[in-house]
Amino acid sequence: MARVAEEQSSAKQADSPAIRLSSQKEFWEASKKIQPDVAIPGYWDALEENCRQWATDLSVAPFWKAVKERQLTWSNEFQRNTSGALLARPGIGDFSAKRSKRVKEKLVINWVRAKRPAEVTDFWPLTGRPPIPLINDLVRTRIECQFLDGVEFFGAKLEDLAREMNVKCKRERKGRVVGYFAQHFYFTDEVIFRFGGGKQLASIECELQIATSLATRIWEESHRVYEEWRLETEEPEDWQWNPEDPRFTARQLGHMIHLADGLLVQLRNSAQKGT
Amino acid sequence: MNIKLIREQWADYEALVSFETIQRALTRPQSLLDEEIEVILPNIELAADGPVVRSLILLSRSYIGEVRLTGELEDFDFGLRTLLGNYRVSIGQHEVVRNAAEIEQAKSRGEEPPSQEKTVYQTATVTLLHTMFVMGMTTKMSYFGDKRDEWLKRIKTNIPVDTLKRNTGN
């Protein structure tokens, strides 16, 4: 199963000086006011366990089962239209859960980027609702496409299927200055949140990252660089004019690979017309 | 062309290509033939992401034809189904490790690699060499999937090996 882009480097960065969650006391104090459960010992382990269970459940839920069933038809259609493979490998992977450590980091990152608001209602549901952080990738997976136009094709097919099955969804085409190019597809599903012997029904957003194989490889390798600046607010000019900065290489490479992915599509189409 | 009959023959392959697409692909070939298309068989190859139907083999009482499935072009040909000089069959299996990239990545990082997720495909290729008037023309039919015996049985039923004898008058 393909690992999602953000997960793989976090273990190695556990002691990174840039990531000091305890220093964000203001955020956590505000969070406890909205969701007191956050301060209860065992909450974060329980959240991680819940996420793992949701990943397992959603991997066999109707929408994902339908995606797995339709993939062969979609791959055949793409092959007929372009003479190229839709996906980089056979089959569709299952979902994986975001680890609690990364959930905490992402909450803080989002809070820092939002200029550290005193109110943290954008990050937690209102009191009384299940204490599940408002993050859209607690459960996620990655789809690797062979070609750049396969990313758009697959995203569109997912949207059509979600509409057909009345699944709430949205698609975002990401093109970041840091050289990240992918489409993110989010769909909402019902889950059960278990904590302290109780059960609550909740809705969560699940994330599918759809990108080319080349973009995935580059992103995975350069992501370690990105990790070190996770909690810093930065401007592109901090690295865009400094070839010695590791971010310079990693991020420009992301743009070059996107260009290469596009050229590859042109080449494939020229070859197809030639035959 | 008996649509109901043709649709039934396609039921096992509906997950790969919808019957509506197949029906569209058969419309023009049928309009040129003086006989009804009675049998269709998929020619399945393996792409990076799984089995792909490259073309359809079609049979009428006297003809064998191939319709290549492409996006815009309509591309097909016909020959006489009794004109056979050689009948070659190749059977095997093909194993794909779906998470090979993750395994290699983990190894390169010195991490414990995940266990292999394998898919094993049954494979078959039947190659018919059409001799007599058109030297060197071949029809190649391939299969990747898990119902190979059914596919081969349909070929054996519709294009039996004893077709070869018809060319010699035996």
GROMACS .gro file of C-alpha atoms in nm, chain A residues 5-244:
model
  240
    5ALA     CA    1   0.317   1.184   0.155
    6GLU     CA    2   0.331   1.342   0.497
    7GLU     CA    3   0.360   1.030   0.708
    8GLN     CA    4   0.690   0.877   0.621
    9SER     CA    5   0.935   1.134   0.743
   10SER     CA    6   0.771   1.224   1.072
   11ALA     CA    7   0.922   0.937   1.269
   12LYS     CA    8   1.272   1.046   1.183
   13GLN     CA    9   1.189   1.403   1.280
   14ALA     CA   10   1.045   1.321   1.620
   15ASP     CA   11   1.313   1.514   1.804
   16SER     CA   12   1.346   1.796   1.556
   17PRO     CA   13   1.406   2.121   1.748
   18ALA     CA   14   1.158   2.295   1.520
   19ILE     CA   15   0.872   2.081   1.649
   20ARG     CA   16   0.816   2.162   2.015
   21LEU     CA   17   0.449   2.109   2.073
   22SER     CA   18   0.467   2.185   2.443
   23SER     CA   19   0.570   2.540   2.356
   24GLN     CA   20   0.229   2.599   2.203
   25LYS     CA   21   0.056   2.616   2.543
   26GLU     CA   22  -0.178   2.888   2.433
   27PHE     CA   23  -0.330   2.663   2.170
   28TRP     CA   24  -0.370   2.365   2.398
   29GLU     CA   25  -0.521   2.572   2.679
   30ALA     CA   26  -0.779   2.712   2.438
   31SER     CA   27  -0.844   2.363   2.301
   32LYS     CA   28  -0.920   2.223   2.646
   33LYS     CA   29  -1.186   2.488   2.697
   34ILE     CA   30  -1.376   2.365   2.391
   35GLN     CA   31  -1.298   1.997   2.424
   36PRO     CA   32  -1.202   1.906   2.783
   37ASP     CA   33  -1.142   1.543   2.678
   38VAL     CA   34  -0.821   1.654   2.508
   39ALA     CA   35  -0.658   1.690   2.851
   40ILE     CA   36  -0.765   1.348   2.974
   41PRO     CA   37  -0.476   1.101   2.991
   42GLY     CA   38  -0.525   0.841   2.721
   43TYR     CA   39  -0.718   1.070   2.485
   44TRP     CA   40  -0.447   1.083   2.216
   45ASP     CA   41  -0.385   0.708   2.224
   46ALA     CA   42  -0.759   0.653   2.197
   47LEU     CA   43  -0.780   0.894   1.903
   48GLU     CA   44  -0.502   0.708   1.724
   49GLU     CA   45  -0.672   0.376   1.790
   50ASN     CA   46  -1.000   0.519   1.658
   51CYS     CA   47  -0.826   0.645   1.345
   52ARG     CA   48  -0.678   0.300   1.283
   53GLN     CA   49  -1.021   0.143   1.319
   54TRP     CA   50  -1.178   0.400   1.084
   55ALA     CA   51  -0.904   0.333   0.827
   56THR     CA   52  -0.991  -0.038   0.841
   57ASP     CA   53  -1.366   0.025   0.829
   58LEU     CA   54  -1.353   0.276   0.545
   59SER     CA   55  -1.130   0.049   0.337
   60VAL     CA   56  -1.423  -0.195   0.313
   61ALA     CA   57  -1.703   0.063   0.317
   62PRO     CA   58  -1.936   0.086   0.013
   63PHE     CA   59  -1.767   0.388  -0.149
   64TRP     CA   60  -1.415   0.246  -0.137
   65LYS     CA   61  -1.535  -0.099  -0.244
   66ALA     CA   62  -1.700   0.066  -0.544
   67VAL     CA   63  -1.378   0.254  -0.625
   68LYS     CA   64  -1.185  -0.073  -0.620
   69GLU     CA   65  -1.444  -0.238  -0.844
   70ARG     CA   66  -1.452   0.048  -1.094
   71GLN     CA   67  -1.074   0.088  -1.117
   72LEU     CA   68  -1.037  -0.179  -1.386
   73THR     CA   69  -1.306  -0.014  -1.599
   74TRP     CA   70  -1.145   0.328  -1.550
   75SER     CA   71  -0.800   0.191  -1.633
   76ASN     CA   72  -0.933   0.030  -1.951
   77GLU     CA   73  -1.107   0.352  -2.055
   78PHE     CA   74  -0.792   0.557  -1.996
   79GLN     CA   75  -0.587   0.301  -2.188
   80ARG     CA   76  -0.827   0.318  -2.484
   81ASN     CA   77  -0.816   0.698  -2.488
   82THR     CA   78  -0.445   0.751  -2.438
   83SER     CA   79  -0.264   0.419  -2.491
   84GLY     CA   80  -0.116   0.469  -2.147
   85ALA     CA   81  -0.174   0.315  -1.806
   86LEU     CA   82  -0.390   0.505  -1.560
   87LEU     CA   83  -0.224   0.389  -1.239
   88ALA     CA   84   0.138   0.314  -1.169
   89ARG     CA   85   0.057  -0.030  -1.028
   90PRO     CA   86  -0.229  -0.277  -1.013
   91GLY     CA   87  -0.506  -0.227  -0.762
   92ILE     CA   88  -0.615   0.039  -0.517
   93GLY     CA   89  -0.464   0.051  -0.170
   94ASP     CA   90  -0.644   0.073   0.162
   95PHE     CA   91  -0.660   0.370   0.396
   96SER     CA   92  -0.408   0.442   0.667
   97ALA     CA   93  -0.449   0.640   0.987
   98LYS     CA   94  -0.268   0.958   1.080
   99ARG     CA   95  -0.067   0.914   1.395
  100SER     CA   96  -0.153   1.124   1.699
  101LYS     CA   97   0.184   1.292   1.699
  102ARG     CA   98   0.120   1.419   1.345
  103VAL     CA   99  -0.235   1.520   1.432
  104LYS     CA  100  -0.101   1.740   1.713
  105GLU     CA  101   0.165   1.886   1.484
  106LYS     CA  102  -0.084   1.962   1.211
  107LEU     CA  103  -0.324   2.133   1.450
  108VAL     CA  104  -0.046   2.355   1.576
  109ILE     CA  105   0.083   2.425   1.223
  110ASN     CA  106  -0.264   2.528   1.110
  111TRP     CA  107  -0.303   2.745   1.419
  112VAL     CA  108   0.036   2.912   1.363
  113ARG     CA  109  -0.050   2.974   0.998
  114ALA     CA  110  -0.383   3.124   1.103
  115LYS     CA  111  -0.184   3.382   1.308
  116ARG     CA  112  -0.247   3.212   1.643
  117PRO     CA  113  -0.612   3.307   1.698
  118ALA     CA  114  -0.734   3.311   2.060
  119GLU     CA  115  -1.049   3.127   1.951
  120VAL     CA  116  -0.970   2.774   1.829
  121THR     CA  117  -1.319   2.681   1.707
  122ASP     CA  118  -1.177   2.619   1.359
  123PHE     CA  119  -0.973   2.335   1.500
  124TRP     CA  120  -1.220   2.153   1.726
  125PRO     CA  121  -1.590   2.076   1.709
  126LEU     CA  122  -1.815   2.255   1.955
  127THR     CA  123  -1.837   2.130   2.314
  128GLY     CA  124  -2.060   1.826   2.340
  129ARG     CA  125  -1.967   1.694   1.997
  130PRO     CA  126  -1.715   1.405   1.969
  131PRO     CA  127  -1.365   1.544   2.038
  132ILE     CA  128  -1.227   1.469   1.692
  133PRO     CA  129  -0.987   1.734   1.562
  134LEU     CA  130  -1.112   1.921   1.255
  135ILE     CA  131  -0.847   1.784   1.024
  136ASN     CA  132  -0.938   1.648   0.683
  137ASP     CA  133  -0.682   1.370   0.662
  138LEU     CA  134  -0.715   1.165   0.981
  139VAL     CA  135  -0.776   0.876   0.744
  140ARG     CA  136  -0.610   0.887   0.405
  141THR     CA  137  -0.445   0.713   0.117
  142ARG     CA  138  -0.246   0.794  -0.192
  143ILE     CA  139  -0.313   0.699  -0.553
  144GLU     CA  140  -0.016   0.702  -0.788
  145CYS     CA  141  -0.091   0.768  -1.153
  146GLN     CA  142   0.137   0.687  -1.443
  147PHE     CA  143   0.066   1.013  -1.625
  148LEU     CA  144  -0.025   1.368  -1.531
  149ASP     CA  145  -0.358   1.358  -1.715
  150GLY     CA  146  -0.436   1.037  -1.527
  151VAL     CA  147  -0.452   1.244  -1.208
  152GLU     CA  148  -0.727   1.463  -1.351
  153PHE     CA  149  -0.903   1.161  -1.504
  154PHE     CA  150  -0.902   0.965  -1.177
  155GLY     CA  151  -1.016   1.268  -0.975
  156ALA     CA  152  -1.307   1.325  -1.213
  157LYS     CA  153  -1.407   0.957  -1.195
  158LEU     CA  154  -1.405   0.972  -0.815
  159GLU     CA  155  -1.630   1.276  -0.824
  160ASP     CA  156  -1.873   1.106  -1.062
  161LEU     CA  157  -1.886   0.795  -0.847
  162ALA     CA  158  -1.937   0.997  -0.527
  163ARG     CA  159  -2.224   1.183  -0.694
  164GLU     CA  160  -2.373   0.855  -0.811
  165MET     CA  161  -2.356   0.714  -0.455
  166ASN     CA  162  -2.466   1.035  -0.284
  167VAL     CA  163  -2.134   1.067  -0.103
  168LYS     CA  164  -2.041   1.419   0.004
  169CYS     CA  165  -1.708   1.512  -0.151
  170LYS     CA  166  -1.485   1.786  -0.279
  171ARG     CA  167  -1.177   1.794  -0.503
  172GLU     CA  168  -0.887   2.035  -0.482
  173ARG     CA  169  -0.617   2.075  -0.743
  174LYS     CA  170  -0.303   2.158  -0.548
  175GLY     CA  171  -0.017   2.347  -0.707
  176ARG     CA  172   0.200   2.495  -0.436
  177VAL     CA  173   0.497   2.725  -0.463
  178VAL     CA  174   0.689   2.465  -0.262
  179GLY     CA  175   0.670   2.230  -0.561
  180TYR     CA  176   0.383   2.011  -0.447
  181PHE     CA  177   0.149   1.906  -0.728
  182ALA     CA  178  -0.136   1.668  -0.656
  183GLN     CA  179  -0.512   1.655  -0.649
  184HIS     CA  180  -0.677   1.601  -0.314
  185PHE     CA  181  -1.015   1.434  -0.302
  186TYR     CA  182  -1.207   1.452   0.025
  187PHE     CA  183  -1.515   1.254   0.110
  188THR     CA  184  -1.720   1.247   0.427
  189ASP     CA  185  -1.824   0.930   0.602
  190GLU     CA  186  -1.990   0.830   0.926
  191VAL     CA  187  -1.774   0.672   1.195
  192ILE     CA  188  -1.807   0.575   1.561
  193PHE     CA  189  -1.580   0.749   1.808
  194ARG     CA  190  -1.499   0.528   2.108
  195PHE     CA  191  -1.350   0.676   2.422
  196GLY     CA  192  -1.375   0.597   2.791
  197GLY     CA  193  -1.627   0.320   2.739
  198GLY     CA  194  -1.863   0.545   2.542
  199LYS     CA  195  -1.955   0.558   2.173
  200GLN     CA  196  -2.052   0.860   1.966
  201LEU     CA  197  -2.150   0.888   1.603
  202ALA     CA  198  -1.941   1.134   1.408
  203SER     CA  199  -1.859   1.245   1.055
  204ILE     CA  200  -1.502   1.266   0.936
  205GLU     CA  201  -1.339   1.376   0.615
  206CYS     CA  202  -1.108   1.125   0.447
  207GLU     CA  203  -0.834   1.233   0.211
  208LEU     CA  204  -0.711   1.082  -0.114
  209GLN     CA  205  -0.392   1.227  -0.252
  210ILE     CA  206  -0.374   1.166  -0.627
  211ALA     CA  207  -0.040   1.237  -0.791
  212THR     CA  208   0.197   1.099  -1.050
  213SER     CA  209   0.462   0.846  -0.955
  214LEU     CA  210   0.739   1.093  -1.032
  215ALA     CA  211   0.581   1.364  -0.817
  216THR     CA  212   0.531   1.115  -0.535
  217ARG     CA  213   0.894   1.003  -0.538
  218ILE     CA  214   1.024   1.360  -0.537
  219TRP     CA  215   0.781   1.471  -0.269
  220GLU     CA  216   0.868   1.179  -0.043
  221GLU     CA  217   1.239   1.241  -0.072
  222SER     CA  218   1.222   1.619  -0.039
  223HIS     CA  219   0.966   1.610   0.240
  224ARG     CA  220   1.232   1.565   0.506
  225VAL     CA  221   1.354   1.908   0.413
  226TYR     CA  222   1.002   2.043   0.445
  227GLU     CA  223   0.965   1.887   0.792
  228GLU     CA  224   1.235   2.107   0.938
  229TRP     CA  225   1.041   2.420   0.848
  230ARG     CA  226   0.700   2.286   0.943
  231LEU     CA  227   0.640   2.520   1.232
  232GLU     CA  228   0.800   2.823   1.084
  233THR     CA  229   0.622   3.088   0.889
  234GLU     CA  230   0.828   3.149   0.581
  235GLU     CA  231   0.818   3.347   0.264
  236PRO     CA  232   0.920   3.201  -0.073
  237GLU     CA  233   1.201   3.455  -0.099
  238ASP     CA  234   1.359   3.296   0.209
  239TRP     CA  235   1.474   3.010  -0.014
  240GLN     CA  236   1.401   3.098  -0.375
  241TRP     CA  237   1.719   3.304  -0.414
  242ASN     CA  238   1.953   3.093  -0.206
  243PRO     CA  239   2.089   2.792  -0.394
  244GLU     CA  240   2.263   2.673  -0.076
   0.00000   0.00000   0.00000
